[in-house]
XYZ file of C-alpha atoms in Angstrom:
219
model
C 33.366 43.142 32.668
C 29.996 44.563 31.593
C 26.800 42.526 31.709
C 26.771 42.555 27.898
C 30.323 41.195 27.788
C 29.477 38.473 30.308
C 26.458 37.433 28.248
C 28.600 37.180 25.127
C 31.369 35.286 26.930
C 29.227 32.767 28.806
C 28.914 29.284 27.336
C 28.126 25.816 28.633
C 31.529 24.312 29.397
C 31.688 20.526 29.202
C 35.349 20.033 30.113
C 37.143 21.563 33.085
C 40.668 21.787 34.431
C 41.591 20.384 37.840
C 42.201 23.891 39.195
C 39.855 24.540 42.096
C 38.238 27.955 42.406
C 38.733 29.754 45.684
C 36.100 28.645 48.197
C 35.392 32.203 49.308
C 34.841 33.264 45.691
C 32.359 30.438 45.095
C 30.416 31.383 48.208
C 30.450 35.045 47.199
C 29.018 34.228 43.761
C 26.266 32.040 45.202
C 25.256 34.691 47.724
C 25.422 37.618 45.279
C 23.262 35.714 42.784
C 20.457 35.782 45.345
C 19.990 39.472 44.493
C 18.094 38.095 41.482
C 14.508 39.239 41.024
C 11.895 37.013 42.649
C 8.124 37.350 42.376
C 6.676 38.244 45.774
C 10.247 37.951 47.085
C 9.654 34.220 47.648
C 13.274 33.396 46.765
C 12.327 29.728 46.211
C 15.838 28.442 45.550
C 17.775 26.159 47.866
C 21.405 25.705 46.817
C 23.742 22.854 47.725
C 27.404 23.299 46.749
C 29.725 20.300 46.764
C 33.447 19.862 46.255
C 36.162 17.374 47.184
C 35.040 14.186 48.939
C 31.452 15.445 49.244
C 31.239 15.750 45.459
C 32.878 12.363 44.906
C 30.440 10.665 47.288
C 27.474 12.235 45.520
C 28.674 11.099 42.104
C 29.238 7.538 43.346
C 25.819 7.349 45.008
C 23.826 8.690 42.079
C 25.621 6.576 39.479
C 24.263 3.523 41.267
C 20.665 4.737 41.297
C 18.146 4.269 38.468
C 16.843 7.189 36.476
C 13.345 8.377 37.301
C 11.000 8.578 34.337
C 7.937 10.705 34.944
C 6.495 14.045 33.893
C 8.302 15.898 36.686
C 11.747 14.759 35.572
C 11.560 15.402 31.829
C 13.505 18.282 30.329
C 11.181 18.788 27.349
C 7.477 18.344 26.566
C 6.447 15.071 24.964
C 6.244 15.168 21.161
C 8.120 18.457 20.982
C 6.943 20.597 18.075
C 8.690 22.944 15.655
C 10.514 25.227 15.727
C 11.685 23.893 19.102
C 12.121 20.329 17.906
C 14.371 21.428 15.030
C 16.439 23.655 17.313
C 16.971 20.835 19.794
C 17.910 18.394 17.034
C 20.430 20.779 15.488
C 21.922 21.575 18.876
C 22.557 17.900 19.570
C 24.004 17.258 16.139
C 26.331 20.252 16.382
C 27.498 19.272 19.862
C 28.426 15.733 18.838
C 29.971 16.974 15.609
C 32.376 19.072 17.690
C 33.553 15.773 19.200
C 33.558 14.000 15.836
C 30.930 11.573 17.113
C 28.633 10.369 14.358
C 24.891 9.980 14.720
C 25.108 6.180 14.611
C 27.839 5.963 17.248
C 25.491 5.431 20.179
C 28.159 4.118 22.606
C 30.197 7.307 22.198
C 27.098 9.466 22.573
C 26.111 7.666 25.761
C 29.654 8.018 27.073
C 29.491 11.768 26.528
C 26.066 11.941 28.180
C 27.393 10.044 31.207
C 29.943 12.806 31.819
C 27.039 14.720 33.346
C 27.438 12.438 36.379
C 30.889 13.849 37.092
C 29.840 17.450 36.409
C 32.079 17.207 33.328
C 35.122 17.058 35.575
C 34.381 20.374 37.295
C 35.786 20.635 40.835
C 32.538 22.173 42.121
C 29.041 20.824 41.623
C 25.928 22.819 42.465
C 22.440 21.432 42.962
C 19.580 23.921 42.823
C 16.539 22.618 44.690
C 12.947 23.767 44.985
C 9.762 22.788 46.787
C 7.851 20.814 44.148
C 4.612 22.505 45.207
C 5.860 25.769 43.712
C 4.371 26.957 40.436
C 5.637 28.148 37.074
C 6.413 31.634 38.388
C 8.762 30.222 41.012
C 10.515 28.059 38.429
C 11.050 31.273 36.483
C 12.664 32.668 39.645
C 15.057 29.704 39.650
C 16.042 30.563 36.094
C 16.705 34.167 37.048
C 18.890 33.013 39.956
C 20.728 30.601 37.668
C 21.430 33.255 35.041
C 22.669 35.633 37.721
C 24.969 32.933 39.076
C 26.377 32.114 35.647
C 27.043 35.734 34.730
C 28.782 36.372 38.051
C 30.909 33.271 37.514
C 31.822 34.488 34.031
C 32.807 37.879 35.421
C 35.288 36.132 37.723
C 36.801 33.971 34.978
C 34.895 30.816 35.893
C 32.881 28.623 33.565
C 29.557 26.903 34.144
C 27.270 24.316 32.624
C 23.614 24.178 33.715
C 22.374 20.577 33.778
C 18.746 19.495 33.689
C 20.215 15.962 33.655
C 20.134 15.766 37.446
C 16.353 16.135 37.579
C 16.019 12.504 36.475
C 17.809 11.134 39.531
C 15.597 12.212 42.425
C 15.483 8.706 43.916
C 19.258 8.736 44.342
C 19.737 12.416 45.122
C 17.052 13.006 47.741
C 18.186 10.417 50.312
C 21.853 11.272 49.784
C 21.188 14.985 50.263
C 18.631 14.354 53.016
C 16.126 16.577 51.252
C 12.687 17.091 52.823
C 9.924 15.164 51.051
C 8.522 18.320 49.456
C 11.817 19.243 47.812
C 13.343 18.137 44.533
C 16.529 18.862 42.631
C 15.577 21.235 39.818
C 18.952 21.206 38.065
C 22.671 21.015 38.602
C 25.481 23.350 37.622
C 29.093 22.457 36.858
C 31.449 25.183 38.081
C 35.181 25.633 37.599
C 37.798 26.731 35.095
C 37.091 25.669 31.518
C 39.607 23.462 29.736
C 39.846 25.490 26.560
C 42.020 22.847 24.891
C 38.978 20.546 24.771
C 37.269 20.623 21.343
C 33.807 20.666 22.882
C 34.589 23.966 24.572
C 35.289 25.536 21.189
C 31.732 24.859 20.063
C 28.996 27.440 20.626
C 25.276 26.911 20.266
C 23.695 29.294 17.795
C 20.705 31.515 18.467
C 17.524 32.054 16.507
C 17.323 35.237 14.468
C 15.416 38.034 16.244
C 12.760 37.890 13.526
C 11.749 34.470 14.888
C 10.866 35.680 18.371
C 10.907 39.485 18.606
C 7.960 41.795 17.909
C 8.473 45.542 18.115
C 5.268 47.542 18.369
C 5.297 51.309 18.521
C 9.104 51.513 18.213
């Protein structure tokens, strides 16, 4: 599979089969992804992979902990502005529409949101951690590692879902994972084989037209 094909095939899977990926394959993907570019070669990522009883224990522990609500745990800036606000709104509406969940059906929406806790049923959960003293450039490095990981997984027939959701549960995650004080969970990743019979896995988020973000000068 070419990189272009992997980019086109990748999507955020939110329903997985019970089939477990080979442990050696998972480890290979995680290690190969570390070939990602990193400014100054800092390689700021710390990766924790969980499956089986370790994953179950994590899910149980974090479900019982309160969500943290501060600037370091938010996925988006306060008072998000357009065009980003409109894109986020449409993305949410389209996602719930794929499940036939109406805007006013808050219990069903919360139930879907809570599936983040179980990594959407994926047999492998990944937690990508970083020293919170790192700056914006190192967070960019995390994104490069994450994209590399997801494309490698796609190449091997696996599906992923990156989850900023986990950033809000530091108070439950850090003691369970025994993280040093300076470290935080940046995001999680669900990893496994997508259940393609699930309606939500038929939905794809759209992308802004190139005219909205691309400038070509001297081409």
